[in-house]
Amino acid sequence: ETVMTQSPATLSVSPGERATLSCRASQSVSNNVAWYQQKPGQAPRLLIYGASTRATGIPARFSGSGSGTEFTLTISSLQSEDFAVYCCQHHNNWPWTFGQGTKVEIK
Amino acid sequence: EVQLLESGGGLVQPGESLRLSCAASGFTFSSYAMGWVRQAPGEGLEWTSIISGSGDNTYYADSVKGRFTISRDNSKNTLYLQMNSLRVEDTAIYYCAKRLAAAGAVDYWGQGTLVTVSS
């Protein structure tokens, strides 16, 4: 099973600033990584799949990059609605697994 | 508009069974793989199982293999999860999930149904 490890666990950022979140796979997953946003009491929301493809309706301030074992989600200019938990998931081979999440909080 | 509506959650004792249902609408149900993702209280997300559009292929996480069975009725646009021999550690919100056609990511989620296993 491929383990997905996210860092940092918590990221404190001021509105308007850039946020960079990392996700590392325990073995290569090619570019088969998705990123989700989750707010309290809500289901996750797909942001990125295939490491860098934005899902339908996702603003351009969200971007993803990486391949192999190292992946990054960047939020270029944080808006108030972006403060949430973000998690990565590989979709390379079963079982697909999620990272434990990074909480982006207001600084 | 895509909608996924789960039902069937509740409180059960260890060793008991429960069947979850997910009624889908707004898309051609039989064309998409579907799955169940769970989230224990305060924890991360975990794929439990996934089934192909035709229902011919199923995959399970090791944590539920042999106890859970995923199935679908394409004539009723409904996904199921039969959960047997439930354990305390199965306590979680269970989300019905529609797989994105282009990749193994979830593009639509249900609102979730809470399963609590406790004596």
GROMACS .gro file of C-alpha atoms in nm:
model
  226
    1GLU     CA    1   0.000   0.000   0.000
    2THR     CA    2   0.128   0.345  -0.089
    3VAL     CA    3   0.141   0.582   0.206
    4MET     CA    4   0.074   0.950   0.138
    5THR     CA    5   0.239   1.189   0.382
    6GLN     CA    6   0.142   1.556   0.393
    7SER     CA    7   0.331   1.848   0.537
    8PRO     CA    8   0.293   2.062   0.729
    9ALA     CA    9   0.007   1.944   0.946
   10THR     CA   10  -0.103   2.305   0.995
   11LEU     CA   11  -0.020   2.609   0.786
   12SER     CA   12  -0.091   2.960   0.916
   13VAL     CA   13  -0.132   3.209   0.634
   14SER     CA   14  -0.266   3.563   0.605
   15PRO     CA   15  -0.540   3.639   0.351
   16GLY     CA   16  -0.389   3.735   0.018
   17GLU     CA   17  -0.071   3.538   0.080
   18ARG     CA   18   0.050   3.231  -0.103
   19ALA     CA   19   0.014   2.884   0.049
   20THR     CA   20   0.223   2.585  -0.053
   21LEU     CA   21   0.120   2.239   0.064
   22SER     CA   22   0.325   1.923   0.015
   23CYS     CA   23   0.237   1.559  -0.031
   24ARG     CA   24   0.488   1.276  -0.055
   25ALA     CA   25   0.416   0.921  -0.173
   26SER     CA   26   0.603   0.625  -0.027
   27GLN     CA   27   0.656   0.496  -0.381
   28SER     CA   28   0.608   0.638  -0.727
   29VAL     CA   29   0.247   0.706  -0.824
   30SER     CA   30   0.337   0.869  -1.156
   31ASN     CA   31   0.113   1.178  -1.187
   32ASN     CA   32  -0.190   1.008  -1.037
   33VAL     CA   33  -0.262   1.241  -0.750
   34ALA     CA   34  -0.574   1.435  -0.658
   35TRP     CA   35  -0.623   1.716  -0.408
   36TYR     CA   36  -0.940   1.785  -0.211
   37GLN     CA   37  -1.062   2.066   0.010
   38GLN     CA   38  -1.278   1.984   0.311
   39LYS     CA   39  -1.458   2.223   0.542
   40PRO     CA   40  -1.607   2.123   0.880
   41GLY     CA   41  -1.926   1.922   0.848
   42GLN     CA   42  -1.898   1.900   0.470
   43ALA     CA   43  -1.796   1.638   0.219
   44PRO     CA   44  -1.465   1.690   0.042
   45ARG     CA   45  -1.449   1.889  -0.281
   46LEU     CA   46  -1.225   1.787  -0.569
   47LEU     CA   47  -0.972   2.056  -0.665
   48ILE     CA   48  -0.706   1.886  -0.874
   49TYR     CA   49  -0.660   1.546  -1.039
   50GLY     CA   50  -0.381   1.401  -1.247
   51ALA     CA   51  -0.146   1.607  -1.029
   52SER     CA   52  -0.211   1.931  -1.219
   53THR     CA   53  -0.556   1.935  -1.385
   54ARG     CA   54  -0.807   2.162  -1.218
   55ALA     CA   55  -1.150   2.012  -1.169
   56THR     CA   56  -1.456   2.179  -1.318
   57GLY     CA   57  -1.529   2.516  -1.161
   58ILE     CA   58  -1.212   2.540  -0.954
   59PRO     CA   59  -1.056   2.888  -0.952
   60ALA     CA   60  -0.723   2.943  -1.121
   61ARG     CA   61  -0.559   3.039  -0.791
   62PHE     CA   62  -0.542   2.666  -0.716
   63SER     CA   63  -0.264   2.481  -0.895
   64GLY     CA   64  -0.100   2.144  -0.858
   65SER     CA   65   0.237   2.011  -0.962
   66GLY     CA   66   0.468   1.715  -0.921
   67SER     CA   67   0.520   1.360  -1.033
   68GLY     CA   68   0.664   1.041  -0.899
   69THR     CA   69   0.670   1.084  -0.522
   70GLU     CA   70   0.662   1.460  -0.462
   71PHE     CA   71   0.353   1.673  -0.514
   72THR     CA   72   0.254   2.031  -0.434
   73LEU     CA   73  -0.072   2.220  -0.410
   74THR     CA   74  -0.034   2.596  -0.436
   75ILE     CA   75  -0.299   2.853  -0.354
   76SER     CA   76  -0.168   3.172  -0.506
   77SER     CA   77  -0.362   3.427  -0.303
   78LEU     CA   78  -0.566   3.297  -0.014
   79GLN     CA   79  -0.927   3.406   0.006
   80SER     CA   80  -1.139   3.382   0.319
   81GLU     CA   81  -1.325   3.081   0.180
   82ASP     CA   82  -0.999   2.889   0.129
   83PHE     CA   83  -0.931   2.830   0.498
   84ALA     CA   84  -0.999   2.459   0.529
   85VAL     CA   85  -0.832   2.117   0.540
   86TYR     CA   86  -0.663   1.995   0.222
   87CYS     CA   87  -0.578   1.634   0.152
   88CYS     CA   88  -0.407   1.450  -0.126
   89GLN     CA   89  -0.499   1.109  -0.264
   90HIS     CA   90  -0.315   0.888  -0.508
   91HIS     CA   91  -0.515   0.713  -0.778
   92ASN     CA   92  -0.237   0.503  -0.925
   93ASN     CA   93  -0.309   0.148  -0.819
   94TRP     CA   94  -0.553   0.005  -0.566
   95PRO     CA   95  -0.578   0.067  -0.281
   96TRP     CA   96  -0.604   0.439  -0.340
   97THR     CA   97  -0.498   0.616  -0.023
   98PHE     CA   98  -0.531   0.964   0.123
   99GLY     CA   99  -0.286   1.178   0.312
  100GLN     CA  100  -0.376   1.281   0.664
  101GLY     CA  101  -0.446   1.640   0.563
  102THR     CA  102  -0.305   1.990   0.604
  103LYS     CA  103  -0.514   2.246   0.786
  104VAL     CA  104  -0.479   2.596   0.641
  105GLU     CA  105  -0.570   2.847   0.910
  106ILE     CA  106  -0.584   3.223   0.932
  107LYS     CA  107  -0.266   3.380   1.063
  108GLU     CA  108  -2.740   1.824  -1.142
  109VAL     CA  109  -2.559   1.527  -0.993
  110GLN     CA  110  -2.702   1.414  -0.662
  111LEU     CA  111  -2.594   1.129  -0.435
  112LEU     CA  112  -2.815   1.056  -0.138
  113GLU     CA  113  -2.700   0.804   0.121
  114SER     CA  114  -2.921   0.626   0.371
  115GLY     CA  115  -2.902   0.335   0.611
  116GLY     CA  116  -2.658   0.458   0.872
  117GLY     CA  117  -2.722   0.420   1.242
  118LEU     CA  118  -2.610   0.275   1.574
  119VAL     CA  119  -2.529  -0.096   1.589
  120GLN     CA  120  -2.345  -0.325   1.825
  121PRO     CA  121  -2.015  -0.495   1.742
  122GLY     CA  122  -2.070  -0.803   1.526
  123GLU     CA  123  -2.395  -0.677   1.378
  124SER     CA  124  -2.472  -0.589   1.016
  125LEU     CA  125  -2.590  -0.281   0.831
  126ARG     CA  126  -2.665  -0.201   0.467
  127LEU     CA  127  -2.602   0.143   0.325
  128SER     CA  128  -2.771   0.270   0.010
  129CYS     CA  129  -2.687   0.557  -0.222
  130ALA     CA  130  -2.948   0.686  -0.465
  131ALA     CA  131  -2.788   0.857  -0.762
  132SER     CA  132  -2.936   1.101  -1.010
  133GLY     CA  133  -2.832   1.357  -1.267
  134PHE     CA  134  -2.591   1.137  -1.464
  135THR     CA  135  -2.578   0.806  -1.650
  136PHE     CA  136  -2.521   0.588  -1.345
  137SER     CA  137  -2.412   0.273  -1.526
  138SER     CA  138  -2.130   0.458  -1.703
  139TYR     CA  139  -1.933   0.539  -1.388
  140ALA     CA  140  -1.746   0.349  -1.125
  141MET     CA  141  -1.875   0.422  -0.777
  142GLY     CA  142  -1.735   0.372  -0.432
  143TRP     CA  143  -1.759   0.424  -0.060
  144VAL     CA  144  -1.515   0.645   0.127
  145ARG     CA  145  -1.529   0.670   0.505
  146GLN     CA  146  -1.401   0.916   0.762
  147ALA     CA  147  -1.370   0.824   1.127
  148PRO     CA  148  -1.439   1.108   1.376
  149GLY     CA  149  -1.153   1.357   1.361
  150GLU     CA  150  -0.958   1.139   1.121
  151GLY     CA  151  -0.863   1.131   0.755
  152LEU     CA  152  -1.040   0.976   0.460
  153GLU     CA  153  -1.023   0.608   0.365
  154TRP     CA  154  -1.142   0.433   0.052
  155THR     CA  155  -1.328   0.119   0.156
  156SER     CA  156  -1.443  -0.017  -0.177
  157ILE     CA  157  -1.511   0.060  -0.541
  158ILE     CA  158  -1.719  -0.105  -0.813
  159SER     CA  159  -1.703  -0.068  -1.189
  160GLY     CA  160  -1.992   0.075  -1.388
  161SER     CA  161  -2.111  -0.268  -1.497
  162GLY     CA  162  -2.065  -0.413  -1.149
  163ASP     CA  163  -1.830  -0.681  -1.278
  164ASN     CA  164  -1.525  -0.559  -1.092
  165THR     CA  165  -1.493  -0.476  -0.724
  166TYR     CA  166  -1.202  -0.377  -0.503
  167TYR     CA  167  -1.178  -0.355  -0.126
  168ALA     CA  168  -0.945  -0.210   0.133
  169ASP     CA  169  -0.776  -0.475   0.344
  170SER     CA  170  -0.950  -0.332   0.651
  171VAL     CA  171  -1.293  -0.437   0.519
  172LYS     CA  172  -1.216  -0.727   0.288
  173GLY     CA  173  -1.428  -1.030   0.367
  174ARG     CA  174  -1.673  -0.826   0.579
  175PHE     CA  175  -1.806  -0.560   0.341
  176THR     CA  176  -1.967  -0.613   0.001
  177ILE     CA  177  -2.020  -0.336  -0.251
  178SER     CA  178  -2.286  -0.380  -0.517
  179ARG     CA  179  -2.504  -0.176  -0.749
  180ASP     CA  180  -2.841  -0.195  -0.922
  181ASN     CA  181  -2.811   0.003  -1.242
  182SER     CA  182  -3.183  -0.033  -1.310
  183LYS     CA  183  -3.249   0.158  -0.986
  184ASN     CA  184  -2.947   0.393  -1.004
  185THR     CA  185  -2.850   0.276  -0.658
  186LEU     CA  186  -2.522   0.179  -0.493
  187TYR     CA  187  -2.506  -0.043  -0.186
  188LEU     CA  188  -2.262  -0.136   0.087
  189GLN     CA  189  -2.341  -0.445   0.291
  190MET     CA  190  -2.140  -0.431   0.612
  191ASN     CA  191  -2.117  -0.747   0.821
  192SER     CA  192  -1.927  -0.829   1.139
  193LEU     CA  193  -1.901  -0.461   1.223
  194ARG     CA  194  -1.626  -0.347   1.457
  195VAL     CA  195  -1.588  -0.042   1.678
  196GLU     CA  196  -1.320   0.084   1.438
  197ASP     CA  197  -1.573   0.090   1.153
  198THR     CA  198  -1.739   0.388   1.320
  199ALA     CA  199  -1.727   0.668   1.062
  200ILE     CA  200  -1.917   0.886   0.822
  201TYR     CA  201  -1.960   0.686   0.502
  202TYR     CA  202  -1.963   0.886   0.180
  203CYS     CA  203  -2.098   0.762  -0.149
  204ALA     CA  204  -1.850   0.866  -0.418
  205LYS     CA  205  -1.871   0.897  -0.795
  206ARG     CA  206  -1.546   0.834  -0.974
  207LEU     CA  207  -1.429   1.091  -1.226
  208ALA     CA  208  -1.426   0.937  -1.573
  209ALA     CA  209  -1.075   1.059  -1.654
  210ALA     CA  210  -0.903   0.949  -1.332
  211GLY     CA  211  -0.943   0.771  -1.003
  212ALA     CA  212  -1.056   1.080  -0.821
  213VAL     CA  213  -1.399   1.159  -0.679
  214ASP     CA  214  -1.579   1.440  -0.855
  215TYR     CA  215  -1.906   1.408  -0.664
  216TRP     CA  216  -1.972   1.312  -0.304
  217GLY     CA  217  -2.286   1.239  -0.109
  218GLN     CA  218  -2.356   1.420   0.216
  219GLY     CA  219  -2.249   1.116   0.415
  220THR     CA  220  -2.424   0.882   0.656
  221LEU     CA  221  -2.297   0.813   1.007
  222VAL     CA  222  -2.235   0.457   1.117
  223THR     CA  223  -2.168   0.411   1.487
  224VAL     CA  224  -2.056   0.073   1.620
  225SER     CA  225  -2.071   0.061   1.996
  226SER     CA  226  -2.180  -0.169   2.274
   0.00000   0.00000   0.00000
